[in-house]
mmCIF file of C-alpha atoms and ligand atoms in Angstrom:
data_model
loop_
_atom_site.group_PDB
_atom_site.id
_atom_site.type_symbol
_atom_site.label_atom_id
_atom_site.label_comp_id
_atom_site.label_asym_id
_atom_site.label_seq_id
_atom_site.Cartn_x
_atom_site.Cartn_y
_atom_site.Cartn_z
ATOM 1 C CA UNK S 2 109.546 134.296 77.388
ATOM 2 C CA UNK S 3 107.020 134.118 80.190
ATOM 3 C CA UNK S 4 108.637 131.236 82.002
ATOM 4 C CA UNK S 5 112.028 132.905 82.175
ATOM 5 C CA UNK S 6 110.571 136.201 83.286
ATOM 6 C CA UNK S 7 108.958 134.227 86.069
ATOM 7 C CA UNK S 8 112.250 132.544 86.921
ATOM 8 C CA UNK S 9 113.940 135.940 87.014
ATOM 9 C CA UNK S 10 111.238 137.368 89.254
ATOM 10 C CA UNK S 11 111.517 134.382 91.557
ATOM 11 C CA UNK S 12 115.307 134.583 91.637
ATOM 12 C CA UNK S 13 114.932 138.164 92.746
ATOM 13 C CA UNK S 14 112.310 137.193 95.314
ATOM 14 C CA UNK S 15 114.527 134.456 96.680
ATOM 15 C CA UNK S 16 117.429 136.739 97.210
ATOM 16 C CA UNK S 17 119.694 135.958 94.257
ATOM 17 C CA UNK S 18 119.001 139.379 92.806
ATOM 18 C CA UNK S 19 119.041 141.263 96.070
ATOM 19 C CA UNK S 20 122.002 143.345 97.108
ATOM 20 C CA UNK S 21 124.385 141.194 99.099
ATOM 21 C CA UNK S 22 125.341 142.743 102.404
ATOM 22 C CA UNK S 23 128.915 142.940 101.164
ATOM 23 C CA UNK S 24 127.780 145.229 98.363
ATOM 24 C CA UNK S 25 126.980 148.091 100.723
ATOM 25 C CA UNK S 26 130.234 149.193 102.228
ATOM 26 C CA UNK S 27 130.362 152.581 103.871
ATOM 27 C CA UNK S 28 133.350 154.620 102.886
ATOM 28 C CA UNK S 29 133.656 153.317 99.366
ATOM 29 C CA UNK S 30 133.169 156.809 98.013
ATOM 30 C CA UNK S 31 134.964 158.134 94.952
ATOM 31 C CA UNK S 32 134.465 159.745 91.562
ATOM 32 C CA UNK S 33 135.765 158.554 88.207
ATOM 33 C CA UNK S 34 136.419 161.596 86.057
ATOM 34 C CA UNK S 35 137.123 162.129 82.376
ATOM 35 C CA UNK S 36 136.389 158.664 80.952
ATOM 36 C CA UNK S 37 134.165 157.971 77.977
ATOM 37 C CA UNK S 38 131.203 156.225 79.621
ATOM 38 C CA UNK S 39 128.923 153.678 77.969
ATOM 39 C CA UNK S 40 126.239 153.378 80.642
ATOM 40 C CA UNK S 41 124.644 150.413 78.895
ATOM 41 C CA UNK S 42 124.925 148.672 75.518
ATOM 42 C CA UNK S 43 122.344 150.937 73.863
ATOM 43 C CA UNK S 44 123.467 154.244 75.403
ATOM 44 C CA UNK S 45 125.267 156.967 73.505
ATOM 45 C CA UNK S 46 128.835 157.648 74.574
ATOM 46 C CA UNK S 47 129.140 160.104 77.429
ATOM 47 C CA UNK S 48 132.390 161.954 76.812
ATOM 48 C CA UNK S 49 134.283 163.494 79.717
ATOM 49 C CA UNK S 50 132.011 161.417 81.955
ATOM 50 C CA UNK S 51 131.691 161.680 85.711
ATOM 51 C CA UNK S 52 130.512 158.735 87.777
ATOM 52 C CA UNK S 53 130.080 159.177 91.521
ATOM 53 C CA UNK S 54 130.161 156.163 93.835
ATOM 54 C CA UNK S 55 128.938 156.230 97.430
ATOM 55 C CA UNK S 56 129.036 153.265 99.802
ATOM 56 C CA UNK S 57 129.884 150.938 96.938
ATOM 57 C CA UNK S 58 126.904 152.012 94.829
ATOM 58 C CA UNK S 59 126.651 154.265 91.818
ATOM 59 C CA UNK S 60 125.037 157.472 93.021
ATOM 60 C CA UNK S 61 125.275 159.766 89.976
ATOM 61 C CA UNK S 62 126.207 159.509 86.296
ATOM 62 C CA UNK S 63 126.794 162.533 84.072
ATOM 63 C CA UNK S 64 129.465 164.696 82.532
ATOM 64 C CA UNK S 65 132.069 166.877 84.220
ATOM 65 C CA UNK S 66 130.327 169.862 82.676
ATOM 66 C CA UNK S 67 126.945 169.193 84.290
ATOM 67 C CA UNK S 68 127.813 167.358 87.491
ATOM 68 C CA UNK S 69 130.048 168.529 90.333
ATOM 69 C CA UNK S 70 132.453 166.368 92.297
ATOM 70 C CA UNK S 71 131.470 166.550 95.979
ATOM 71 C CA UNK S 72 134.134 168.447 97.951
ATOM 72 C CA UNK S 73 136.810 166.218 99.460
ATOM 73 C CA UNK S 74 135.832 163.168 97.419
ATOM 74 C CA UNK S 75 138.598 160.893 96.160
ATOM 75 C CA UNK S 76 139.042 161.228 92.393
ATOM 76 C CA UNK S 77 140.186 158.557 89.939
ATOM 77 C CA UNK S 78 141.160 159.816 86.502
ATOM 78 C CA UNK S 79 139.601 157.993 83.592
ATOM 79 C CA UNK S 80 141.081 160.316 80.991
ATOM 80 C CA UNK S 81 141.697 158.555 77.678
ATOM 81 C CA UNK S 82 139.894 155.491 78.949
ATOM 82 C CA UNK S 83 136.435 153.957 78.643
ATOM 83 C CA UNK S 84 134.157 153.012 81.552
ATOM 84 C CA UNK S 85 131.608 150.198 81.225
ATOM 85 C CA UNK S 86 129.660 147.992 83.630
ATOM 86 C CA UNK S 87 131.431 145.024 85.242
ATOM 87 C CA UNK S 88 131.679 141.960 83.026
ATOM 88 C CA UNK S 89 130.067 138.563 83.531
ATOM 89 C CA UNK S 90 131.878 135.405 82.486
ATOM 90 C CA UNK S 91 128.961 132.984 82.247
ATOM 91 C CA UNK S 92 131.040 129.834 81.738
ATOM 92 C CA UNK S 93 133.974 129.178 84.069
ATOM 93 C CA UNK S 94 135.140 126.345 86.322
ATOM 94 C CA UNK S 95 136.422 126.652 89.877
ATOM 95 C CA UNK S 96 138.297 123.376 89.484
ATOM 96 C CA UNK S 97 141.925 123.930 90.462
ATOM 97 C CA UNK S 98 143.122 122.015 93.514
ATOM 98 C CA UNK S 99 143.109 125.180 95.652
ATOM 99 C CA UNK S 100 139.676 126.288 94.454
ATOM 100 C CA UNK S 101 138.301 122.823 95.225
ATOM 101 C CA UNK S 102 139.689 123.098 98.781
ATOM 102 C CA UNK S 103 139.374 126.807 99.559
ATOM 103 C CA UNK S 104 139.221 126.361 103.332
ATOM 104 C CA UNK S 105 142.663 124.694 103.276
ATOM 105 C CA UNK S 106 144.279 127.124 100.845
ATOM 106 C CA UNK S 107 146.208 130.316 101.552
ATOM 107 C CA UNK S 108 143.652 133.145 101.058
ATOM 108 C CA UNK S 109 146.256 135.386 99.421
ATOM 109 C CA UNK S 110 147.096 132.663 96.931
ATOM 110 C CA UNK S 111 143.402 132.083 96.240
ATOM 111 C CA UNK S 112 142.903 135.801 95.742
ATOM 112 C CA UNK S 113 145.821 135.976 93.304
ATOM 113 C CA UNK S 114 144.385 133.008 91.417
ATOM 114 C CA UNK S 115 140.969 134.656 91.104
ATOM 115 C CA UNK S 116 142.646 137.863 89.944
ATOM 116 C CA UNK S 117 144.656 136.076 87.226
ATOM 117 C CA UNK S 118 141.639 134.122 86.033
ATOM 118 C CA UNK S 119 138.884 136.691 86.312
ATOM 119 C CA UNK S 120 139.172 140.149 87.806
ATOM 120 C CA UNK S 121 142.208 141.324 85.853
ATOM 121 C CA UNK S 122 140.084 140.715 82.751
ATOM 122 C CA UNK S 123 137.188 142.767 84.125
ATOM 123 C CA UNK S 124 134.991 139.893 85.303
ATOM 124 C CA UNK S 125 133.114 141.019 88.401
ATOM 125 C CA UNK S 126 130.672 138.089 88.232
ATOM 126 C CA UNK S 127 131.436 134.522 87.162
ATOM 127 C CA UNK S 128 129.080 131.589 86.715
ATOM 128 C CA UNK S 129 130.873 128.380 87.670
ATOM 129 C CA UNK S 130 129.457 125.615 85.465
ATOM 130 C CA UNK S 131 130.972 122.634 87.328
ATOM 131 C CA UNK S 132 133.031 122.309 90.440
ATOM 132 C CA UNK S 133 131.674 120.888 93.661
ATOM 133 C CA UNK S 134 128.767 122.415 95.542
ATOM 134 C CA UNK S 135 130.653 122.444 98.849
ATOM 135 C CA UNK S 136 133.824 124.092 97.519
ATOM 136 C CA UNK S 137 132.067 126.748 95.422
ATOM 137 C CA UNK S 138 129.683 127.706 98.233
ATOM 138 C CA UNK S 139 132.599 127.863 100.703
ATOM 139 C CA UNK S 140 134.608 130.089 98.374
ATOM 140 C CA UNK S 141 131.616 132.372 97.888
ATOM 141 C CA UNK S 142 131.199 132.662 101.660
ATOM 142 C CA UNK S 143 134.893 133.474 102.111
ATOM 143 C CA UNK S 144 134.560 136.310 99.591
ATOM 144 C CA UNK S 145 131.356 137.560 101.245
ATOM 145 C CA UNK S 146 133.113 137.588 104.642
ATOM 146 C CA UNK S 147 136.007 139.426 103.010
ATOM 147 C CA UNK S 148 138.573 136.752 103.860
ATOM 148 C CA UNK S 149 139.693 137.424 100.295
ATOM 149 C CA UNK S 150 138.733 139.673 97.403
ATOM 150 C CA UNK S 151 137.092 138.153 94.377
ATOM 151 C CA UNK S 152 134.238 138.366 91.908
ATOM 152 C CA UNK S 153 130.620 137.581 92.655
ATOM 153 C CA UNK S 154 130.468 133.797 92.352
ATOM 154 C CA UNK S 155 127.408 131.999 91.031
ATOM 155 C CA UNK S 156 127.647 128.233 90.749
ATOM 156 C CA UNK S 157 125.876 125.103 89.581
ATOM 157 C CA UNK S 158 127.985 123.095 92.029
ATOM 158 C CA UNK S 159 128.134 119.420 91.098
ATOM 159 C CA UNK S 160 126.901 118.722 87.574
ATOM 160 C CA UNK S 161 124.729 115.860 86.344
ATOM 161 C CA UNK S 162 126.381 113.357 83.986
ATOM 162 C CA UNK S 163 124.333 110.643 82.282
ATOM 163 C CA UNK S 164 124.523 107.142 83.798
ATOM 164 C CA UNK S 165 127.978 105.720 82.923
ATOM 165 C CA UNK S 166 128.516 108.986 81.086
ATOM 166 C CA UNK S 167 131.384 110.786 82.790
ATOM 167 C CA UNK S 168 133.012 112.878 80.032
ATOM 168 C CA UNK S 169 136.410 111.515 79.054
ATOM 169 C CA UNK S 170 138.224 114.770 79.887
ATOM 170 C CA UNK S 171 136.596 115.006 83.343
ATOM 171 C CA UNK S 172 137.701 111.583 84.574
ATOM 172 C CA UNK S 173 141.349 112.506 85.380
ATOM 173 C CA UNK S 174 140.233 115.515 87.457
ATOM 174 C CA UNK S 175 137.623 113.540 89.408
ATOM 175 C CA UNK S 176 140.138 110.756 90.076
ATOM 176 C CA UNK S 177 143.004 113.048 91.070
ATOM 177 C CA UNK S 178 140.780 115.050 93.422
ATOM 178 C CA UNK S 179 138.890 111.997 94.758
ATOM 179 C CA UNK S 180 135.512 113.489 93.895
ATOM 180 C CA UNK S 181 132.616 111.032 93.627
ATOM 181 C CA UNK S 182 131.290 110.868 90.074
ATOM 182 C CA UNK S 183 128.187 113.033 89.717
ATOM 183 C CA UNK S 184 126.545 110.541 87.363
ATOM 184 C CA UNK S 185 122.821 109.988 87.427
ATOM 185 C CA UNK S 186 122.164 106.498 88.745
ATOM 186 C CA UNK S 187 118.405 106.821 88.980
ATOM 187 C CA UNK S 188 116.202 109.796 88.228
ATOM 188 C CA UNK S 189 114.804 109.953 91.740
ATOM 189 C CA UNK S 190 118.277 109.880 93.279
ATOM 190 C CA UNK S 191 119.354 112.692 90.951
ATOM 191 C CA UNK S 192 116.291 114.768 91.848
ATOM 192 C CA UNK S 193 117.092 114.309 95.537
ATOM 193 C CA UNK S 194 120.668 115.467 94.945
ATOM 194 C CA UNK S 195 119.396 118.493 93.049
ATOM 195 C CA UNK S 196 117.208 119.375 96.067
ATOM 196 C CA UNK S 197 120.243 119.088 98.351
ATOM 197 C CA UNK S 198 122.319 121.320 96.116
ATOM 198 C CA UNK S 199 119.516 123.877 95.929
ATOM 199 C CA UNK S 200 119.346 123.921 99.709
ATOM 200 C CA UNK S 201 123.113 124.354 99.887
ATOM 201 C CA UNK S 202 122.782 127.510 97.783
ATOM 202 C CA UNK S 203 123.618 126.737 94.164
ATOM 203 C CA UNK S 204 122.451 129.277 91.571
ATOM 204 C CA UNK S 205 121.780 126.882 88.696
ATOM 205 C CA UNK S 206 121.898 123.299 87.480
ATOM 206 C CA UNK S 207 124.158 121.820 84.798
ATOM 207 C CA UNK S 208 123.155 118.808 82.735
ATOM 208 C CA UNK S 209 125.478 117.010 80.324
ATOM 209 C CA UNK S 210 122.731 116.313 77.795
ATOM 210 C CA UNK S 211 125.453 115.294 75.328
ATOM 211 C CA UNK S 212 128.442 113.852 77.215
ATOM 212 C CA UNK S 213 131.674 113.268 75.280
ATOM 213 C CA UNK S 214 132.900 109.723 76.011
ATOM 214 C CA UNK S 215 135.380 109.464 73.135
ATOM 215 C CA UNK S 216 136.327 110.957 69.789
ATOM 216 C CA UNK S 217 133.149 109.772 68.055
ATOM 217 C CA UNK S 218 131.188 108.752 71.103
ATOM 218 C CA UNK S 219 128.578 111.110 72.580
ATOM 219 C CA UNK S 220 126.085 109.880 75.165
ATOM 220 C CA UNK S 221 122.753 111.701 75.102
ATOM 221 C CA UNK S 222 120.877 112.009 78.389
ATOM 222 C CA UNK S 223 117.416 110.411 78.260
ATOM 223 C CA UNK S 224 114.616 112.925 77.707
ATOM 224 C CA UNK S 225 112.628 111.851 80.774
ATOM 225 C CA UNK S 226 115.633 112.477 83.037
ATOM 226 C CA UNK S 227 116.264 115.918 81.545
ATOM 227 C CA UNK S 228 112.568 116.745 81.929
ATOM 228 C CA UNK S 229 112.477 115.630 85.565
ATOM 229 C CA UNK S 230 115.631 117.559 86.516
ATOM 230 C CA UNK S 231 114.554 120.707 84.650
ATOM 231 C CA UNK S 232 111.162 120.634 86.380
ATOM 232 C CA UNK S 233 112.818 120.249 89.778
ATOM 233 C CA UNK S 234 115.358 123.000 89.053
ATOM 234 C CA UNK S 235 112.597 125.375 87.968
ATOM 235 C CA UNK S 236 110.623 124.483 91.083
ATOM 236 C CA UNK S 237 113.654 125.878 92.947
ATOM 237 C CA UNK S 238 113.736 128.857 90.525
ATOM 238 C CA UNK S 239 117.142 127.785 89.238
ATOM 239 C CA UNK S 240 118.203 128.187 85.577
ATOM 240 C CA UNK S 241 119.387 125.009 83.826
ATOM 241 C CA UNK S 242 122.510 124.870 81.655
ATOM 242 C CA UNK S 243 123.220 122.083 79.181
ATOM 243 C CA UNK S 244 126.458 120.818 77.707
ATOM 244 C CA UNK S 245 124.960 119.867 74.338
ATOM 245 C CA UNK S 246 127.938 118.720 72.159
ATOM 246 C CA UNK S 247 125.938 117.598 69.091
ATOM 247 C CA UNK S 248 122.565 117.944 67.387
ATOM 248 C CA UNK S 249 120.946 115.225 69.513
ATOM 249 C CA UNK S 250 122.293 116.645 72.784
ATOM 250 C CA UNK S 251 121.060 120.100 71.784
ATOM 251 C CA UNK S 252 117.612 118.862 70.736
ATOM 252 C CA UNK S 253 117.249 116.905 73.979
ATOM 253 C CA UNK S 254 118.107 120.059 75.964
ATOM 254 C CA UNK S 255 115.909 122.469 74.022
ATOM 255 C CA UNK S 256 112.897 120.161 73.824
ATOM 256 C CA UNK S 257 112.994 119.458 77.550
ATOM 257 C CA UNK S 258 113.123 122.975 78.893
ATOM 258 C CA UNK S 259 116.826 123.778 79.412
ATOM 259 C CA UNK S 260 117.518 127.546 79.641
ATOM 260 C CA UNK S 261 121.120 127.964 78.476
ATOM 261 C CA UNK S 262 123.379 126.052 76.071
ATOM 262 C CA UNK S 263 126.860 126.170 77.615
ATOM 263 C CA UNK S 264 128.623 125.761 74.254
ATOM 264 C CA UNK S 265 127.984 126.204 70.553
ATOM 265 C CA UNK S 266 127.601 122.907 68.650
ATOM 266 C CA UNK S 267 129.883 123.115 65.595
ATOM 267 C CA UNK S 268 129.761 119.335 65.101
ATOM 268 C CA UNK S 269 126.059 119.797 64.274
ATOM 269 C CA UNK S 270 126.865 122.042 61.305
ATOM 270 C CA UNK S 271 125.395 125.467 60.529
ATOM 271 C CA UNK S 272 122.230 126.491 62.357
ATOM 272 C CA UNK S 273 119.547 127.223 59.780
ATOM 273 C CA UNK S 274 116.649 129.613 60.356
ATOM 274 C CA UNK S 275 114.410 126.830 61.702
ATOM 275 C CA UNK S 276 117.028 125.789 64.286
ATOM 276 C CA UNK S 277 117.535 129.379 65.393
ATOM 277 C CA UNK S 278 113.752 129.859 65.630
ATOM 278 C CA UNK S 279 113.506 126.790 67.885
ATOM 279 C CA UNK S 280 116.094 128.241 70.281
ATOM 280 C CA UNK S 281 114.416 131.639 70.395
ATOM 281 C CA UNK S 282 110.895 130.200 70.793
ATOM 282 C CA UNK S 283 112.141 128.067 73.685
ATOM 283 C CA UNK S 284 113.921 131.146 75.139
ATOM 284 C CA UNK S 285 117.271 129.349 75.190
ATOM 285 C CA UNK S 286 120.406 131.481 75.560
ATOM 286 C CA UNK S 287 123.836 130.504 74.223
ATOM 287 C CA UNK S 288 127.282 130.781 75.811
ATOM 288 C CA UNK S 289 129.284 129.978 72.678
ATOM 289 C CA UNK S 290 132.792 129.564 74.217
ATOM 290 C CA UNK S 291 134.202 130.293 70.756
ATOM 291 C CA UNK S 292 137.914 130.213 71.589
ATOM 292 C CA UNK S 293 137.576 126.733 73.097
ATOM 293 C CA UNK S 294 137.157 125.377 69.577
ATOM 294 C CA UNK S 295 140.263 127.241 68.474
ATOM 295 C CA UNK S 296 142.392 126.103 71.423
ATOM 296 C CA UNK S 297 141.233 122.507 70.906
ATOM 297 C CA UNK S 298 140.931 122.381 67.121
ATOM 298 C CA UNK S 299 139.261 119.407 65.445
ATOM 299 C CA UNK S 300 138.182 118.854 61.879
ATOM 300 C CA UNK S 301 134.666 118.015 63.053
ATOM 301 C CA UNK S 302 134.251 121.276 65.026
ATOM 302 C CA UNK S 303 135.310 124.138 62.725
ATOM 303 C CA UNK S 304 135.497 127.570 64.317
ATOM 304 C CA UNK S 305 133.839 129.003 61.208
ATOM 305 C CA UNK S 306 130.709 127.013 62.105
ATOM 306 C CA UNK S 307 130.778 128.395 65.651
ATOM 307 C CA UNK S 308 130.928 131.906 64.154
ATOM 308 C CA UNK S 309 127.946 131.107 61.891
ATOM 309 C CA UNK S 310 125.870 129.828 64.830
ATOM 310 C CA UNK S 311 126.557 132.883 66.988
ATOM 311 C CA UNK S 312 125.937 135.256 64.105
ATOM 312 C CA UNK S 313 122.640 133.556 63.194
ATOM 313 C CA UNK S 314 121.311 133.534 66.771
ATOM 314 C CA UNK S 315 122.401 137.104 67.520
ATOM 315 C CA UNK S 316 121.026 138.489 64.237
ATOM 316 C CA UNK S 317 117.651 136.870 64.960
ATOM 317 C CA UNK S 318 117.525 138.531 68.395
ATOM 318 C CA UNK S 319 118.508 135.534 70.519
ATOM 319 C CA UNK S 320 120.407 135.873 73.796
ATOM 320 C CA UNK S 321 124.167 135.372 73.640
ATOM 321 C CA UNK S 322 126.126 135.332 76.902
ATOM 322 C CA UNK S 323 129.873 135.820 77.136
ATOM 323 C CA UNK S 324 131.834 132.851 78.488
ATOM 324 C CA UNK S 325 135.310 131.404 78.040
ATOM 325 C CA UNK S 326 135.438 128.063 79.903
ATOM 326 C CA UNK S 327 138.331 129.479 81.958
ATOM 327 C CA UNK S 328 139.307 126.918 84.547
ATOM 328 C CA UNK S 329 138.758 124.079 82.124
ATOM 329 C CA UNK S 330 141.064 125.925 79.750
ATOM 330 C CA UNK S 331 144.189 127.385 81.249
ATOM 331 C CA UNK S 332 144.050 130.290 78.788
ATOM 332 C CA UNK S 333 142.555 133.092 80.875
ATOM 333 C CA UNK S 334 143.155 135.990 78.458
ATOM 334 C CA UNK S 335 139.796 136.430 76.679
ATOM 335 C CA UNK S 336 141.306 138.318 73.693
ATOM 336 C CA UNK S 337 140.733 135.405 71.318
ATOM 337 C CA UNK S 338 137.077 135.216 72.365
ATOM 338 C CA UNK S 339 136.635 138.913 71.511
ATOM 339 C CA UNK S 340 138.439 138.460 68.186
ATOM 340 C CA UNK S 341 136.070 135.613 67.242
ATOM 341 C CA UNK S 342 132.982 137.376 68.580
ATOM 342 C CA UNK S 343 133.849 140.373 66.390
ATOM 343 C CA UNK S 344 133.239 138.095 63.385
ATOM 344 C CA UNK S 345 129.703 137.359 64.605
ATOM 345 C CA UNK S 346 128.405 140.442 66.457
ATOM 346 C CA UNK S 347 128.969 144.177 66.702
ATOM 347 C CA UNK S 348 130.590 145.674 69.803
ATOM 348 C CA UNK S 349 127.278 146.707 71.389
ATOM 349 C CA UNK S 350 126.017 143.126 71.218
ATOM 350 C CA UNK S 351 129.277 141.929 72.764
ATOM 351 C CA UNK S 352 128.897 144.486 75.573
ATOM 352 C CA UNK S 353 125.332 143.214 76.129
ATOM 353 C CA UNK S 354 126.640 139.622 76.275
ATOM 354 C CA UNK S 355 129.142 140.776 78.927
ATOM 355 C CA UNK S 356 126.750 142.824 81.066
ATOM 356 C CA UNK S 357 123.055 143.429 80.479
ATOM 357 C CA UNK S 358 121.978 140.047 79.088
ATOM 358 C CA UNK S 359 123.453 137.843 81.853
ATOM 359 C CA UNK S 360 122.209 140.257 84.540
ATOM 360 C CA UNK S 361 118.715 139.924 83.082
ATOM 361 C CA UNK S 362 118.856 136.174 82.458
ATOM 362 C CA UNK S 363 120.066 135.483 85.996
ATOM 363 C CA UNK S 364 117.679 137.807 87.821
ATOM 364 C CA UNK S 365 120.088 140.619 88.732
ATOM 365 C CA UNK S 366 119.155 143.456 86.385
ATOM 366 C CA UNK S 367 117.918 145.494 89.348
ATOM 367 C CA UNK S 368 121.374 145.207 90.874
ATOM 368 C CA UNK S 369 124.021 145.217 88.127
ATOM 369 C CA UNK S 370 124.603 145.112 84.380
ATOM 370 C CA UNK S 371 124.522 148.894 83.720
ATOM 371 C CA UNK S 372 126.120 152.067 85.046
ATOM 372 C CA UNK S 373 123.078 153.603 86.633
ATOM 373 C CA UNK S 374 122.350 155.345 89.948
ATOM 374 C CA UNK S 375 121.306 152.840 92.598
ATOM 375 C CA UNK S 376 123.126 149.836 91.148
ATOM 376 C CA UNK S 377 126.202 148.204 92.665
ATOM 377 C CA UNK S 378 129.397 149.913 91.502
ATOM 378 C CA UNK S 379 130.638 146.953 89.437
ATOM 379 C CA UNK S 380 132.605 148.649 86.662
ATOM 380 C CA UNK S 381 135.556 148.212 84.333
ATOM 381 C CA UNK S 382 137.881 150.952 83.146
ATOM 382 C CA UNK S 383 139.356 150.051 79.758
ATOM 383 C CA UNK S 384 142.354 151.335 77.837
ATOM 384 C CA UNK S 385 140.903 152.252 74.479
ATOM 385 C CA UNK S 386 137.361 152.180 73.203
ATOM 386 C CA UNK S 387 135.694 148.882 72.222
ATOM 387 C CA UNK S 388 133.504 150.783 69.751
ATOM 388 C CA UNK S 389 136.640 151.488 67.737
ATOM 389 C CA UNK S 390 138.383 148.169 68.410
ATOM 390 C CA UNK S 391 136.734 145.228 70.124
ATOM 391 C CA UNK S 392 140.141 144.133 71.442
ATOM 392 C CA UNK S 393 139.831 146.976 73.988
ATOM 393 C CA UNK S 394 137.462 144.760 76.030
ATOM 394 C CA UNK S 395 140.559 142.816 77.138
ATOM 395 C CA UNK S 396 142.654 145.925 77.889
ATOM 396 C CA UNK S 397 141.573 146.331 81.475
ATOM 397 C CA UNK S 398 143.054 149.206 83.466
ATOM 398 C CA UNK S 399 140.908 148.850 86.617
ATOM 399 C CA UNK S 400 138.166 146.530 87.856
ATOM 400 C CA UNK S 401 135.721 147.614 90.571
ATOM 401 C CA UNK S 402 133.270 145.402 92.389
ATOM 402 C CA UNK S 403 130.818 147.169 94.690
ATOM 403 C CA UNK S 404 133.169 150.136 94.572
ATOM 404 C CA UNK S 405 136.174 148.116 95.652
ATOM 405 C CA UNK S 406 139.245 147.971 93.429
ATOM 406 C CA UNK S 407 139.809 144.306 92.575
ATOM 407 C CA UNK S 408 142.438 144.992 89.943
ATOM 408 C CA UNK S 409 144.587 147.916 88.946
ATOM 409 C CA UNK S 410 146.989 147.703 86.025
ATOM 410 C CA UNK S 411 149.323 150.402 87.329
HETATM 411 ZN ZN1 ZN K 8 133.072 124.102 80.734
#
């Protein structure tokens, strides 16, 4: 636990957790009235809620009975709807041709693409777990300069594949887009690249500790390379994600200090209590990407095993983060993910996976993840109540980032 708390503190100290300048915009003042508000995953429902936003930040949270709307303030009705904090999608890819070349793309087209993929589903922050460092950082800057509207983008930039270990499904994309293969040739060269990416502004590091080379062929990254890259990433206060694939790829990640598993590992079978204990003791979080295993079904990776793994980790108090692999998958609607998560966790745990847990894991809990005075006004207005039906998490009526409307259903 200590190490990650330190990473979080350092992330905050190094600016990742600080309010971006774009988050303080004068004039973004309004009140949302009449919604049922869940201020955080543990909070009781606030019926007939009133949330006041000033300059893109939440300034007051209460009920219409106890709190007055400042005279002249713009009012948005939330009647019959539910208001929660903005969602994090902690596993996406900014890998379309336009997203890989944002400076050459039409900003309006880019904006529409980001809306279809992310903001219309309530995602106000996304963690890109493989694109290119240059394109993701450029896109983030364009959003910060308000050349287009989009979510907060965190990125690992270019990933690290094992030597001769480019995953079979990645090869066509790298060839079509003429991107040099981010394989590790030598450890020292990889460490140098990691330093360059850190300087360029990435927010994490992604290691393919178990790279899929064929149907039965998984290449496991050598332990000494994982250890060296994790140490360097942590020296830069960056969290490390692993693509684990199987039992060996997961063990290599967990034993060498990785912070987040980017997928469940159904090919490894059920996680028993000892396996779950290992993950929790090593403070490793899981982004299960459950629907991925349904969209790409295989006998060796049953969805029922994914459900067991998520249920076991969550029940034991481990950190689960919401993520869909959107951008690798062209299914952007997260409904299936919620349907599968409902088999493994209750709605409050799912809300935590969407908001509080990623904000904490990635050093931003002082800035977002709850509806609380002082935090950025990243919020989602839902049709329906996820406490009654988890499917309501996908029924997004409005998405706000720093008080700006990024999506409106009608
Ligand atoms: Zn992915």
